[in-house]
mmCIF file of C-alpha atoms in Angstrom:
data_model
loop_
_atom_site.group_PDB
_atom_site.id
_atom_site.type_symbol
_atom_site.label_atom_id
_atom_site.label_comp_id
_atom_site.label_asym_id
_atom_site.label_seq_id
_atom_site.Cartn_x
_atom_site.Cartn_y
_atom_site.Cartn_z
ATOM 1 C CA UNK A 1 -26.093 -179.915 -18.576
ATOM 2 C CA UNK A 2 -27.196 -180.150 -14.933
ATOM 3 C CA UNK A 3 -29.050 -183.343 -14.042
ATOM 4 C CA UNK A 4 -32.369 -183.484 -12.190
ATOM 5 C CA UNK A 5 -34.511 -186.213 -10.643
ATOM 6 C CA UNK A 6 -38.255 -186.709 -10.799
ATOM 7 C CA UNK A 7 -39.218 -188.893 -7.831
ATOM 8 C CA UNK A 8 -42.728 -190.350 -7.583
ATOM 9 C CA UNK A 9 -44.464 -191.265 -4.348
ATOM 10 C CA UNK A 10 -44.543 -194.970 -5.335
ATOM 11 C CA UNK A 11 -40.716 -195.035 -5.386
ATOM 12 C CA UNK A 12 -40.217 -194.877 -9.138
ATOM 13 C CA UNK A 13 -37.887 -192.150 -10.321
ATOM 14 C CA UNK A 14 -36.458 -190.674 -13.529
ATOM 15 C CA UNK A 15 -33.135 -188.914 -14.095
ATOM 16 C CA UNK A 16 -32.947 -186.263 -16.819
ATOM 17 C CA UNK A 17 -31.653 -182.843 -17.794
ATOM 18 C CA UNK A 18 -32.681 -179.835 -15.735
ATOM 19 C CA UNK A 19 -34.570 -177.102 -17.559
ATOM 20 C CA UNK A 20 -36.248 -173.977 -16.249
ATOM 21 C CA UNK A 21 -35.870 -172.830 -12.659
ATOM 22 C CA UNK A 22 -33.367 -174.484 -10.329
ATOM 23 C CA UNK A 23 -35.766 -174.646 -7.402
ATOM 24 C CA UNK A 24 -37.198 -177.850 -5.934
ATOM 25 C CA UNK A 25 -40.926 -178.422 -6.314
ATOM 26 C CA UNK A 26 -43.674 -180.886 -5.346
ATOM 27 C CA UNK A 27 -46.939 -181.416 -7.199
ATOM 28 C CA UNK A 28 -49.444 -183.861 -8.626
ATOM 29 C CA UNK A 29 -47.925 -185.481 -11.730
ATOM 30 C CA UNK A 30 -50.400 -185.552 -14.644
ATOM 31 C CA UNK A 31 -50.090 -185.995 -18.400
ATOM 32 C CA UNK A 32 -51.431 -184.009 -21.352
ATOM 33 C CA UNK A 33 -51.887 -185.654 -24.755
ATOM 34 C CA UNK A 34 -51.980 -182.497 -26.888
ATOM 35 C CA UNK A 35 -49.523 -182.286 -29.782
ATOM 36 C CA UNK A 36 -49.387 -178.474 -29.691
ATOM 37 C CA UNK A 37 -50.493 -175.669 -27.388
ATOM 38 C CA UNK A 38 -47.873 -176.110 -24.678
ATOM 39 C CA UNK A 39 -47.814 -172.372 -23.901
ATOM 40 C CA UNK A 40 -51.570 -172.234 -23.321
ATOM 41 C CA UNK A 41 -51.392 -175.442 -21.297
ATOM 42 C CA UNK A 42 -48.608 -174.254 -18.993
ATOM 43 C CA UNK A 43 -50.418 -170.951 -18.353
ATOM 44 C CA UNK A 44 -53.862 -172.508 -17.758
ATOM 45 C CA UNK A 45 -54.776 -171.784 -14.084
ATOM 46 C CA UNK A 46 -56.532 -175.169 -13.886
ATOM 47 C CA UNK A 47 -53.064 -176.749 -13.654
ATOM 48 C CA UNK A 48 -52.384 -175.103 -10.289
ATOM 49 C CA UNK A 49 -50.267 -177.378 -8.103
ATOM 50 C CA UNK A 50 -49.524 -179.909 -10.851
ATOM 51 C CA UNK A 51 -46.452 -181.154 -12.692
ATOM 52 C CA UNK A 52 -47.394 -181.544 -16.365
ATOM 53 C CA UNK A 53 -45.990 -184.371 -18.441
ATOM 54 C CA UNK A 54 -46.280 -183.728 -22.169
ATOM 55 C CA UNK A 55 -46.760 -186.982 -24.066
ATOM 56 C CA UNK A 56 -45.776 -185.500 -27.435
ATOM 57 C CA UNK A 57 -42.016 -186.168 -27.755
ATOM 58 C CA UNK A 58 -40.911 -182.671 -28.862
ATOM 59 C CA UNK A 59 -42.082 -179.590 -26.963
ATOM 60 C CA UNK A 60 -41.069 -175.991 -27.566
ATOM 61 C CA UNK A 61 -40.467 -176.241 -31.333
ATOM 62 C CA UNK A 62 -42.322 -172.988 -32.120
ATOM 63 C CA UNK A 63 -41.160 -171.138 -29.022
ATOM 64 C CA UNK A 64 -43.142 -168.852 -26.728
ATOM 65 C CA UNK A 65 -44.828 -165.608 -27.769
ATOM 66 C CA UNK A 66 -46.646 -162.722 -26.092
ATOM 67 C CA UNK A 67 -50.134 -163.540 -27.411
ATOM 68 C CA UNK A 68 -50.920 -167.117 -26.351
ATOM 69 C CA UNK A 69 -51.020 -166.761 -22.572
ATOM 70 C CA UNK A 70 -54.063 -168.001 -20.641
ATOM 71 C CA UNK A 71 -52.892 -166.220 -17.476
ATOM 72 C CA UNK A 72 -50.147 -163.735 -16.682
ATOM 73 C CA UNK A 73 -48.519 -165.825 -13.971
ATOM 74 C CA UNK A 74 -48.560 -169.612 -14.533
ATOM 75 C CA UNK A 75 -49.688 -171.700 -11.564
ATOM 76 C CA UNK A 76 -48.182 -174.990 -12.712
ATOM 77 C CA UNK A 77 -45.533 -176.491 -10.418
ATOM 78 C CA UNK A 78 -43.331 -178.166 -13.016
ATOM 79 C CA UNK A 79 -42.940 -179.420 -16.587
ATOM 80 C CA UNK A 80 -41.773 -182.808 -17.895
ATOM 81 C CA UNK A 81 -40.799 -183.336 -21.553
ATOM 82 C CA UNK A 82 -38.972 -185.899 -23.664
ATOM 83 C CA UNK A 83 -37.144 -183.217 -25.623
ATOM 84 C CA UNK A 84 -37.183 -179.440 -25.182
ATOM 85 C CA UNK A 85 -36.459 -177.698 -28.495
ATOM 86 C CA UNK A 86 -33.431 -175.452 -28.191
ATOM 87 C CA UNK A 87 -33.874 -173.642 -31.520
ATOM 88 C CA UNK A 88 -37.584 -172.919 -32.075
ATOM 89 C CA UNK A 89 -38.794 -171.702 -35.456
ATOM 90 C CA UNK A 90 -41.844 -169.446 -35.754
ATOM 91 C CA UNK A 91 -42.359 -165.846 -36.844
ATOM 92 C CA UNK A 92 -43.978 -165.008 -33.476
ATOM 93 C CA UNK A 93 -41.295 -166.683 -31.368
ATOM 94 C CA UNK A 94 -39.785 -164.493 -28.636
ATOM 95 C CA UNK A 95 -38.061 -167.009 -26.374
ATOM 96 C CA UNK A 96 -37.395 -170.711 -25.935
ATOM 97 C CA UNK A 97 -39.377 -172.968 -23.621
ATOM 98 C CA UNK A 98 -36.373 -173.189 -21.305
ATOM 99 C CA UNK A 99 -36.034 -169.391 -21.161
ATOM 100 C CA UNK A 100 -39.756 -169.025 -20.475
ATOM 101 C CA UNK A 101 -39.691 -171.544 -17.617
ATOM 102 C CA UNK A 102 -36.696 -169.775 -16.072
ATOM 103 C CA UNK A 103 -38.396 -166.391 -16.364
ATOM 104 C CA UNK A 104 -41.546 -167.689 -14.645
ATOM 105 C CA UNK A 105 -39.708 -169.677 -11.954
ATOM 106 C CA UNK A 106 -40.977 -173.078 -13.123
ATOM 107 C CA UNK A 107 -38.636 -176.082 -12.823
ATOM 108 C CA UNK A 108 -38.652 -178.783 -15.456
ATOM 109 C CA UNK A 109 -36.964 -181.964 -16.594
ATOM 110 C CA UNK A 110 -36.137 -183.152 -20.110
ATOM 111 C CA UNK A 111 -34.643 -186.261 -21.648
ATOM 112 C CA UNK A 112 -36.677 -188.834 -19.721
ATOM 113 C CA UNK A 113 -38.923 -191.607 -21.022
ATOM 114 C CA UNK A 114 -42.266 -189.767 -20.949
ATOM 115 C CA UNK A 115 -43.980 -192.758 -22.573
ATOM 116 C CA UNK A 116 -42.991 -194.943 -19.612
ATOM 117 C CA UNK A 117 -44.067 -192.245 -17.146
ATOM 118 C CA UNK A 118 -47.454 -191.856 -18.844
ATOM 119 C CA UNK A 119 -48.082 -195.603 -18.828
ATOM 120 C CA UNK A 120 -47.168 -195.656 -15.139
ATOM 121 C CA UNK A 121 -49.709 -192.917 -14.337
ATOM 122 C CA UNK A 122 -52.384 -194.693 -16.395
ATOM 123 C CA UNK A 123 -51.744 -197.894 -14.443
ATOM 124 C CA UNK A 124 -51.301 -196.503 -10.920
ATOM 125 C CA UNK A 125 -53.359 -193.330 -11.172
ATOM 126 C CA UNK A 126 -52.241 -189.770 -10.519
ATOM 127 C CA UNK A 127 -49.183 -189.620 -8.247
ATOM 128 C CA UNK A 128 -47.394 -186.972 -6.222
ATOM 129 C CA UNK A 129 -43.947 -186.143 -7.500
ATOM 130 C CA UNK A 130 -40.947 -184.020 -6.634
ATOM 131 C CA UNK A 131 -38.424 -182.362 -8.949
ATOM 132 C CA UNK A 132 -35.059 -182.013 -7.223
ATOM 133 C CA UNK A 133 -31.329 -182.001 -7.815
ATOM 134 C CA UNK A 134 -30.012 -185.354 -9.030
ATOM 135 C CA UNK A 135 -27.522 -185.378 -6.133
ATOM 136 C CA UNK A 136 -30.301 -185.475 -3.506
ATOM 137 C CA UNK A 137 -30.513 -188.563 -1.291
ATOM 138 C CA UNK A 138 -33.261 -190.701 -2.821
ATOM 139 C CA UNK A 139 -34.539 -192.181 0.443
ATOM 140 C CA UNK A 140 -34.790 -188.782 2.109
ATOM 141 C CA UNK A 141 -36.446 -187.375 -0.999
ATOM 142 C CA UNK A 142 -39.063 -190.127 -1.021
ATOM 143 C CA UNK A 143 -39.762 -189.756 2.704
ATOM 144 C CA UNK A 144 -40.177 -185.996 2.323
ATOM 145 C CA UNK A 145 -42.458 -186.411 -0.694
ATOM 146 C CA UNK A 146 -44.739 -188.891 1.072
ATOM 147 C CA UNK A 147 -45.048 -186.644 4.123
ATOM 148 C CA UNK A 148 -46.205 -183.586 2.168
ATOM 149 C CA UNK A 149 -49.943 -182.976 1.768
ATOM 150 C CA UNK A 150 -50.972 -181.206 -1.404
ATOM 151 C CA UNK A 151 -52.917 -177.946 -0.929
ATOM 152 C CA UNK A 152 -56.714 -177.816 -1.130
ATOM 153 C CA UNK A 153 -57.068 -174.037 -1.586
ATOM 154 C CA UNK A 154 -56.273 -174.018 -5.302
ATOM 155 C CA UNK A 155 -59.237 -171.873 -6.335
ATOM 156 C CA UNK A 156 -58.463 -169.281 -3.673
ATOM 157 C CA UNK A 157 -54.916 -169.036 -5.036
ATOM 158 C CA UNK A 158 -55.835 -168.486 -8.697
ATOM 159 C CA UNK A 159 -59.088 -166.514 -8.468
ATOM 160 C CA UNK A 160 -59.121 -162.735 -8.904
ATOM 161 C CA UNK A 161 -58.872 -160.929 -5.575
ATOM 162 C CA UNK A 162 -61.174 -158.122 -6.718
ATOM 163 C CA UNK A 163 -63.865 -157.704 -9.339
ATOM 164 C CA UNK A 164 -62.925 -156.017 -12.608
ATOM 165 C CA UNK A 165 -64.743 -155.138 -15.809
ATOM 166 C CA UNK A 166 -64.046 -155.817 -19.481
ATOM 167 C CA UNK A 167 -66.385 -153.338 -21.233
ATOM 168 C CA UNK A 168 -68.608 -153.965 -24.221
ATOM 169 C CA UNK A 169 -71.870 -152.610 -25.639
ATOM 170 C CA UNK A 170 -73.815 -155.874 -25.564
ATOM 171 C CA UNK A 171 -75.114 -158.267 -22.950
ATOM 172 C CA UNK A 172 -73.897 -157.836 -19.389
ATOM 173 C CA UNK A 173 -72.310 -161.044 -18.121
ATOM 174 C CA UNK A 174 -70.936 -161.837 -14.671
ATOM 175 C CA UNK A 175 -68.047 -164.265 -15.020
ATOM 176 C CA UNK A 176 -67.296 -166.033 -11.726
ATOM 177 C CA UNK A 177 -63.549 -166.629 -11.609
ATOM 178 C CA UNK A 178 -62.518 -170.031 -10.236
ATOM 179 C CA UNK A 179 -59.305 -169.868 -12.280
ATOM 180 C CA UNK A 180 -60.603 -168.500 -15.549
ATOM 181 C CA UNK A 181 -58.671 -168.818 -18.801
ATOM 182 C CA UNK A 182 -58.204 -165.625 -20.813
ATOM 183 C CA UNK A 183 -59.759 -167.376 -23.830
ATOM 184 C CA UNK A 184 -63.162 -167.516 -22.115
ATOM 185 C CA UNK A 185 -63.086 -163.771 -21.547
ATOM 186 C CA UNK A 186 -61.998 -163.240 -25.173
ATOM 187 C CA UNK A 187 -64.932 -165.312 -26.478
ATOM 188 C CA UNK A 188 -67.395 -163.161 -24.518
ATOM 189 C CA UNK A 189 -65.651 -159.994 -25.708
ATOM 190 C CA UNK A 190 -65.931 -161.186 -29.327
ATOM 191 C CA UNK A 191 -69.691 -161.198 -28.799
ATOM 192 C CA UNK A 192 -69.491 -157.617 -27.492
ATOM 193 C CA UNK A 193 -70.443 -158.577 -23.937
ATOM 194 C CA UNK A 194 -69.824 -156.270 -21.016
ATOM 195 C CA UNK A 195 -68.096 -158.735 -18.699
ATOM 196 C CA UNK A 196 -67.632 -158.277 -14.966
ATOM 197 C CA UNK A 197 -65.179 -160.816 -13.574
ATOM 198 C CA UNK A 198 -65.805 -161.504 -9.882
ATOM 199 C CA UNK A 199 -63.935 -163.535 -7.221
ATOM 200 C CA UNK A 200 -64.910 -167.140 -6.523
ATOM 201 C CA UNK A 201 -66.580 -166.284 -3.185
ATOM 202 C CA UNK A 202 -68.931 -163.598 -4.530
ATOM 203 C CA UNK A 203 -72.456 -164.139 -3.190
ATOM 204 C CA UNK A 204 -75.696 -164.514 -5.126
ATOM 205 C CA UNK A 205 -76.946 -161.252 -3.636
ATOM 206 C CA UNK A 206 -73.870 -159.384 -4.866
ATOM 207 C CA UNK A 207 -74.248 -160.839 -8.352
ATOM 208 C CA UNK A 208 -77.985 -160.090 -8.580
ATOM 209 C CA UNK A 209 -77.300 -156.504 -7.470
ATOM 210 C CA UNK A 210 -75.219 -156.063 -10.647
ATOM 211 C CA UNK A 211 -78.333 -156.785 -12.761
ATOM 212 C CA UNK A 212 -76.532 -158.945 -15.344
ATOM 213 C CA UNK A 213 -78.180 -160.643 -18.310
ATOM 214 C CA UNK A 214 -76.428 -163.911 -17.522
ATOM 215 C CA UNK A 215 -73.822 -165.627 -15.354
ATOM 216 C CA UNK A 216 -70.914 -167.817 -16.399
ATOM 217 C CA UNK A 217 -69.086 -170.215 -14.056
ATOM 218 C CA UNK A 218 -65.461 -170.620 -15.134
ATOM 219 C CA UNK A 219 -62.987 -173.451 -15.165
ATOM 220 C CA UNK A 220 -60.554 -173.892 -12.282
ATOM 221 C CA UNK A 221 -58.270 -176.307 -10.450
ATOM 222 C CA UNK A 222 -58.776 -178.944 -7.782
ATOM 223 C CA UNK A 223 -61.641 -180.770 -6.130
ATOM 224 C CA UNK A 224 -65.021 -179.023 -6.514
ATOM 225 C CA UNK A 225 -65.906 -180.061 -2.969
ATOM 226 C CA UNK A 226 -63.186 -177.688 -1.740
ATOM 227 C CA UNK A 227 -65.285 -174.724 -2.941
ATOM 228 C CA UNK A 228 -68.453 -174.925 -0.792
ATOM 229 C CA UNK A 229 -68.999 -171.160 -1.085
ATOM 230 C CA UNK A 230 -70.007 -171.645 -4.705
ATOM 231 C CA UNK A 231 -72.937 -173.964 -4.049
ATOM 232 C CA UNK A 232 -75.151 -171.505 -2.168
ATOM 233 C CA UNK A 233 -74.393 -168.830 -4.767
ATOM 234 C CA UNK A 234 -75.403 -171.118 -7.653
ATOM 235 C CA UNK A 235 -78.640 -172.084 -5.928
ATOM 236 C CA UNK A 236 -79.325 -168.389 -5.379
ATOM 237 C CA UNK A 237 -79.000 -167.374 -9.042
ATOM 238 C CA UNK A 238 -80.289 -170.359 -11.038
ATOM 239 C CA UNK A 239 -83.846 -169.749 -12.089
ATOM 240 C CA UNK A 240 -83.300 -166.007 -11.863
ATOM 241 C CA UNK A 241 -80.608 -165.636 -14.538
ATOM 242 C CA UNK A 242 -79.358 -167.694 -17.502
ATOM 243 C CA UNK A 243 -76.406 -169.784 -16.341
ATOM 244 C CA UNK A 244 -73.545 -171.397 -18.281
ATOM 245 C CA UNK A 245 -70.758 -173.398 -16.587
ATOM 246 C CA UNK A 246 -67.462 -174.743 -17.907
ATOM 247 C CA UNK A 247 -65.316 -177.537 -16.396
ATOM 248 C CA UNK A 248 -65.098 -176.812 -12.634
ATOM 249 C CA UNK A 249 -68.184 -174.644 -13.067
ATOM 250 C CA UNK A 250 -69.964 -177.726 -14.435
ATOM 251 C CA UNK A 251 -68.986 -179.801 -11.399
ATOM 252 C CA UNK A 252 -70.036 -177.084 -8.951
ATOM 253 C CA UNK A 253 -73.400 -176.772 -10.722
ATOM 254 C CA UNK A 254 -73.926 -180.525 -10.248
ATOM 255 C CA UNK A 255 -73.047 -180.370 -6.536
ATOM 256 C CA UNK A 256 -75.342 -177.380 -6.008
ATOM 257 C CA UNK A 257 -78.230 -179.405 -7.407
ATOM 258 C CA UNK A 258 -77.737 -182.493 -5.246
ATOM 259 C CA UNK A 259 -75.450 -184.600 -7.454
ATOM 260 C CA UNK A 260 -71.995 -185.904 -6.525
ATOM 261 C CA UNK A 261 -68.495 -185.822 -8.017
ATOM 262 C CA UNK A 262 -65.560 -188.229 -7.901
ATOM 263 C CA UNK A 263 -61.855 -188.211 -8.737
ATOM 264 C CA UNK A 264 -60.852 -189.836 -12.018
ATOM 265 C CA UNK A 265 -57.963 -192.273 -11.987
ATOM 266 C CA UNK A 266 -55.745 -190.090 -14.167
ATOM 267 C CA UNK A 267 -58.053 -187.393 -15.545
ATOM 268 C CA UNK A 268 -58.741 -186.020 -19.006
ATOM 269 C CA UNK A 269 -56.096 -183.618 -20.289
ATOM 270 C CA UNK A 270 -55.628 -183.006 -23.982
ATOM 271 C CA UNK A 271 -57.223 -181.757 -27.173
ATOM 272 C CA UNK A 272 -58.696 -184.888 -28.757
ATOM 273 C CA UNK A 273 -61.514 -186.104 -26.493
ATOM 274 C CA UNK A 274 -64.665 -187.210 -28.374
ATOM 275 C CA UNK A 275 -67.926 -186.011 -26.825
ATOM 276 C CA UNK A 276 -71.420 -187.045 -27.940
ATOM 277 C CA UNK A 277 -74.470 -184.795 -27.696
ATOM 278 C CA UNK A 278 -77.285 -187.153 -26.687
ATOM 279 C CA UNK A 279 -80.147 -185.181 -28.251
ATOM 280 C CA UNK A 280 -78.685 -185.163 -31.773
ATOM 281 C CA UNK A 281 -76.014 -187.867 -31.789
ATOM 282 C CA UNK A 282 -73.478 -185.256 -32.872
ATOM 283 C CA UNK A 283 -69.868 -186.048 -31.946
ATOM 284 C CA UNK A 284 -67.321 -183.268 -31.408
ATOM 285 C CA UNK A 285 -63.652 -183.436 -30.563
ATOM 286 C CA UNK A 286 -62.978 -181.321 -27.516
ATOM 287 C CA UNK A 287 -60.257 -179.827 -25.337
ATOM 288 C CA UNK A 288 -60.339 -181.075 -21.761
ATOM 289 C CA UNK A 289 -58.442 -180.541 -18.533
ATOM 290 C CA UNK A 290 -59.955 -182.008 -15.394
ATOM 291 C CA UNK A 291 -59.234 -184.586 -12.719
ATOM 292 C CA UNK A 292 -62.784 -184.883 -11.352
ATOM 293 C CA UNK A 293 -66.127 -185.778 -12.923
ATOM 294 C CA UNK A 294 -69.839 -185.849 -12.090
ATOM 295 C CA UNK A 295 -71.110 -189.205 -10.819
ATOM 296 C CA UNK A 296 -73.792 -190.254 -13.307
ATOM 297 C CA UNK A 297 -75.811 -192.343 -10.850
ATOM 298 C CA UNK A 298 -75.992 -189.428 -8.410
ATOM 299 C CA UNK A 299 -78.090 -187.452 -10.904
ATOM 300 C CA UNK A 300 -81.066 -189.752 -10.308
ATOM 301 C CA UNK A 301 -83.743 -187.819 -8.421
ATOM 302 C CA UNK A 302 -82.233 -184.407 -9.170
ATOM 303 C CA UNK A 303 -83.545 -181.719 -11.524
ATOM 304 C CA UNK A 304 -80.606 -182.249 -13.861
ATOM 305 C CA UNK A 305 -80.375 -184.234 -17.088
ATOM 306 C CA UNK A 306 -77.306 -185.450 -18.956
ATOM 307 C CA UNK A 307 -76.803 -183.738 -22.322
ATOM 308 C CA UNK A 308 -73.322 -184.974 -23.325
ATOM 309 C CA UNK A 309 -71.099 -187.972 -22.601
ATOM 310 C CA UNK A 310 -67.417 -188.731 -23.180
ATOM 311 C CA UNK A 311 -67.116 -191.583 -25.677
ATOM 312 C CA UNK A 312 -63.831 -192.912 -24.274
ATOM 313 C CA UNK A 313 -65.130 -193.687 -20.769
ATOM 314 C CA UNK A 314 -68.810 -192.595 -20.879
ATOM 315 C CA UNK A 315 -68.372 -190.001 -18.137
ATOM 316 C CA UNK A 316 -70.803 -187.083 -17.904
ATOM 317 C CA UNK A 317 -69.726 -184.179 -20.131
ATOM 318 C CA UNK A 318 -72.797 -181.952 -20.123
ATOM 319 C CA UNK A 319 -75.796 -181.118 -17.932
ATOM 320 C CA UNK A 320 -78.950 -179.054 -18.225
ATOM 321 C CA UNK A 321 -81.506 -178.062 -15.620
ATOM 322 C CA UNK A 322 -84.969 -179.473 -16.317
ATOM 323 C CA UNK A 323 -86.745 -176.240 -15.340
ATOM 324 C CA UNK A 324 -84.284 -173.342 -15.430
ATOM 325 C CA UNK A 325 -82.193 -171.731 -18.168
ATOM 326 C CA UNK A 326 -78.988 -173.373 -17.031
ATOM 327 C CA UNK A 327 -76.556 -175.727 -18.723
ATOM 328 C CA UNK A 328 -72.943 -176.734 -18.231
ATOM 329 C CA UNK A 329 -70.197 -178.698 -19.989
ATOM 330 C CA UNK A 330 -67.172 -180.529 -18.648
ATOM 331 C CA UNK A 331 -65.040 -179.758 -21.700
ATOM 332 C CA UNK A 332 -63.654 -176.402 -22.933
ATOM 333 C CA UNK A 333 -65.654 -174.737 -25.734
ATOM 334 C CA UNK A 334 -63.107 -171.910 -25.873
ATOM 335 C CA UNK A 335 -60.394 -174.525 -26.633
ATOM 336 C CA UNK A 336 -56.912 -172.913 -26.752
ATOM 337 C CA UNK A 337 -55.303 -175.299 -27.097
ATOM 338 C CA UNK A 338 -57.573 -177.629 -28.997
ATOM 339 C CA UNK A 339 -60.286 -177.841 -31.642
ATOM 340 C CA UNK A 340 -62.981 -175.171 -31.852
ATOM 341 C CA UNK A 341 -65.795 -177.608 -32.751
ATOM 342 C CA UNK A 342 -67.906 -176.594 -29.752
ATOM 343 C CA UNK A 343 -67.341 -172.840 -29.833
ATOM 344 C CA UNK A 344 -71.024 -172.498 -30.756
ATOM 345 C CA UNK A 345 -71.935 -173.010 -27.089
ATOM 346 C CA UNK A 346 -71.070 -169.366 -26.450
ATOM 347 C CA UNK A 347 -73.614 -168.403 -29.117
ATOM 348 C CA UNK A 348 -76.209 -170.594 -27.413
ATOM 349 C CA UNK A 349 -75.507 -168.733 -24.169
ATOM 350 C CA UNK A 350 -76.074 -165.453 -25.995
ATOM 351 C CA UNK A 351 -79.367 -166.770 -27.384
ATOM 352 C CA UNK A 352 -80.432 -167.906 -23.915
ATOM 353 C CA UNK A 353 -79.913 -164.347 -22.631
ATOM 354 C CA UNK A 354 -81.881 -162.979 -25.609
ATOM 355 C CA UNK A 355 -84.777 -165.316 -24.851
ATOM 356 C CA UNK A 356 -84.825 -164.155 -21.229
ATOM 357 C CA UNK A 357 -84.925 -160.508 -22.298
ATOM 358 C CA UNK A 358 -87.726 -161.105 -24.789
ATOM 359 C CA UNK A 359 -89.705 -162.925 -22.115
ATOM 360 C CA UNK A 360 -89.322 -160.000 -19.732
ATOM 361 C CA UNK A 361 -90.409 -157.511 -22.410
ATOM 362 C CA UNK A 362 -93.608 -159.487 -23.057
ATOM 363 C CA UNK A 363 -94.347 -160.185 -19.401
#
């Protein structure tokens, strides 16, 4: 089998077996702790520009199927695994992980010590990395890697270029696409919503002209401060329409209301993150995928209150506006992959839209 190198910007490197596409790629090397759900993870638009390291030692054992995609065209730059299963076993299996990566043009590396790599990222923080042919000159590779600046237009790259509708007979929801997962759209469709998905730079005026019952801010990749267009839009709709934000949408909501965000050392990516609801003390296990978080101290003096915290590091996991019908969460209630403990948040969004309608009828 052809050999490949994963070079990190700190000079550490790993030699393993090449899988997937033969092309060279550069990205931010991150790790995901999920034991399953690799197909959903690889196709999650929030991984745009990143090289995913799977900490579970065997990946690809149930293959790839046509139903579990979170986007049609994956935005991930590369995949790192300890072992890529060559003979998957599942009744829905249609191709191997290696075949899927080749089909989608995603390079990968297998057979390396992913435990060592994960510990390195936890110690040093997220690092840039390059996947290249094993024969490449290591000094030149390192120099090239260090000279490359990672893109800051991630949301622009993964957001829908034009608005489109997913019809239903129920509530009318505008879903702002910062890199939305298909699972979020499916959860709204399950509740019979008429969903209009709009690009990330849609204005408040354009959204209000659609006369929706509520607005959802989706997940997405990168630094929330690279999406300034969203802040004016959020300020223009909150207070006028029920608002629900997920992941990047949560961070943008915080920025729009005067709070601040910061980059985590190595992020939260996996399906086993415990989150506590402060009002009830309830603890749920959640799916997460983010490299940034809301700065708790920056919420002082704003109109926002913390509703949820992460029990591992006590970072902010949920916010609510003190006056308006608006709340957001850092984690993924739609899961996929991950536990569905917090799926009820979509029902709460539906109830919030019902309350608004009843209020208007009695006004």
